C-alpha positions as a printed Julia matrix, in Angstrom:
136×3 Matrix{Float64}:
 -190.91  140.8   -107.9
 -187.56  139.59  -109.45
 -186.6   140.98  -112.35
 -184.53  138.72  -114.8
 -182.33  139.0   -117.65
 -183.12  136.96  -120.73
 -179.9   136.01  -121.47
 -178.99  133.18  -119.99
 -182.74  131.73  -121.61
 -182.38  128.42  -123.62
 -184.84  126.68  -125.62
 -183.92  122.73  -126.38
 -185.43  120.99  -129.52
 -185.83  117.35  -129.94
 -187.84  114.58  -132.11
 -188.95  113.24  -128.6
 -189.05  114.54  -124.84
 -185.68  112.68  -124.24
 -183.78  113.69  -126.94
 -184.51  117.71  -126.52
 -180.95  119.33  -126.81
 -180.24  123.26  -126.69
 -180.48  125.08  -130.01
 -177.36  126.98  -131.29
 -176.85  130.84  -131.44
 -180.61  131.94  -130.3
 -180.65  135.59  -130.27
 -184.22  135.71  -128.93
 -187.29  133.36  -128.19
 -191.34  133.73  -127.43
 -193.65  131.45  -125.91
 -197.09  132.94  -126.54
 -200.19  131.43  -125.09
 -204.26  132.61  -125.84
 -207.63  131.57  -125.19
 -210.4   131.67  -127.15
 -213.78  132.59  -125.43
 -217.31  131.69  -126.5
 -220.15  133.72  -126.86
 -223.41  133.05  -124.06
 -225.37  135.89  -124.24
 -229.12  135.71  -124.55
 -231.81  137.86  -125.33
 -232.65  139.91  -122.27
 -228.71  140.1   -121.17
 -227.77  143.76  -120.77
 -223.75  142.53  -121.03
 -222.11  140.07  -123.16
 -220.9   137.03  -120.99
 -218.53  134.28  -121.74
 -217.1   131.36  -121.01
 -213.64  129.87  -121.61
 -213.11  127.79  -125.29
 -209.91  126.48  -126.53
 -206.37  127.35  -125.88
 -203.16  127.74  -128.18
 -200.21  128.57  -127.76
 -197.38  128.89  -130.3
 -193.3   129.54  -129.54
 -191.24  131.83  -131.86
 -186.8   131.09  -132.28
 -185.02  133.72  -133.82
 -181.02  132.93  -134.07
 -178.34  132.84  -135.99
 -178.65  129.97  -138.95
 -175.6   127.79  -138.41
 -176.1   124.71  -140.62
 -174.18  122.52  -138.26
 -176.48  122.93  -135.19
 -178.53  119.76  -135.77
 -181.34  121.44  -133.27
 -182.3   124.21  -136.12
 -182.03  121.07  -138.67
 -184.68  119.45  -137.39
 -186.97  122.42  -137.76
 -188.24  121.98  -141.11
 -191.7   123.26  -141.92
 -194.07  120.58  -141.03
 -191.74  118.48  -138.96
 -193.57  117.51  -135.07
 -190.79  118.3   -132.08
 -190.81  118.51  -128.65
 -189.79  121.86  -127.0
 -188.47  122.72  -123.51
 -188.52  126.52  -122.92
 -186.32  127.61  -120.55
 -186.71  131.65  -119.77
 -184.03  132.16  -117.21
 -181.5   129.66  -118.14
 -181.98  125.94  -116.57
 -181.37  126.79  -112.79
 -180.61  124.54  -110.36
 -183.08  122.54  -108.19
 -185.15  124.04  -105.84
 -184.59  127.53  -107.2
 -188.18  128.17  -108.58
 -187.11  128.43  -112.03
 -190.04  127.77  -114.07
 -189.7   125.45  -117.77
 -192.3   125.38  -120.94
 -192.33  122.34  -122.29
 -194.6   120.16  -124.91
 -194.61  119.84  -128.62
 -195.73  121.17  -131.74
 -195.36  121.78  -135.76
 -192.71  123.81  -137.55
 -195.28  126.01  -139.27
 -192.65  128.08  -140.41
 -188.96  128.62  -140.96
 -187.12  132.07  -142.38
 -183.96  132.29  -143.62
 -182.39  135.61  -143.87
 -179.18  136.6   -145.85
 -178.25  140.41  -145.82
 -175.37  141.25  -147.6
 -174.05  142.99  -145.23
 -174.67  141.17  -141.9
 -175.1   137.86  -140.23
 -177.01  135.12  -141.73
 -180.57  134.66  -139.72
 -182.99  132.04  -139.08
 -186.18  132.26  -137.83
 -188.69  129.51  -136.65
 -192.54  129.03  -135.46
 -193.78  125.89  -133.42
 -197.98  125.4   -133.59
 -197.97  123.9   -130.34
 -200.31  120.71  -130.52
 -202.05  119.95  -127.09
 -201.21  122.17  -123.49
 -197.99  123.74  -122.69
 -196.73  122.48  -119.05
 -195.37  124.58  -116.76
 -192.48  122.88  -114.44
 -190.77  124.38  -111.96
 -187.37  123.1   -111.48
């Protein structure tokens, strides 16, 4: 198993799947992904049993706010944009590197101003529909 180093990870942002450019100053990024399950036990069952319902999936930017970077612009709270997720950096072809990508709604954005440190922003995509896996 390789073990890899998150910084060289990018996440792009974009109003449509061919516009998607590389935020500014990310200091960290999630992709989570769940499933719900459904209840099918019956009377007589000795063991709850399930089967698979809906999945979700939702991807968390924290960076630095820059108010130039027109990628965190465009992450206003309920604002649609397509995401591309990019763990390990974006690799080169044929080097297995696998991509996230689909799109969502900003369901939230954080601004942080200490007084004594670096401004920070922090955003939260509602993915709408599956996220695809692609491997470069």
């Amino acid at each position: 198993m390789a073990i890899e180093i998150g910084r060289s990870g990018v996440v792009k942002i974009g109003t449509s799947a061919s516009d998607e450019a590389a935020v500014g100053s990310v200091r960290s990024f999630s992709i989570e992904e769940s499933a719900d399950t459904i209840e099918t036990s019956v009377m007589g069952d000795t063991a709850r049993t399930y089967v698979k319902g809906f999945t979700t999936a939702t991807v968390s930017i924290e960076a630095y706010w820059d108010e130039l970077d027109a990628q965190q612009l465009l992450m206003d709270a309920g604002d649609t944009v397509f995401f591309e997720v990019q763990p390990t950096g974006a690799g080169t072809s044929g080097d297995d590197t696998k991509h996230y990508t689909g799109s969502g709604i900003v369901t939230s954005k954080s601004i942080n101003a200490p007084f004594d440190g670096v401004v920070e922003a922090s955003f939260s995509i509602q993915v709408s529909g599956a996220v695809a896996e692609v491997e470069v």
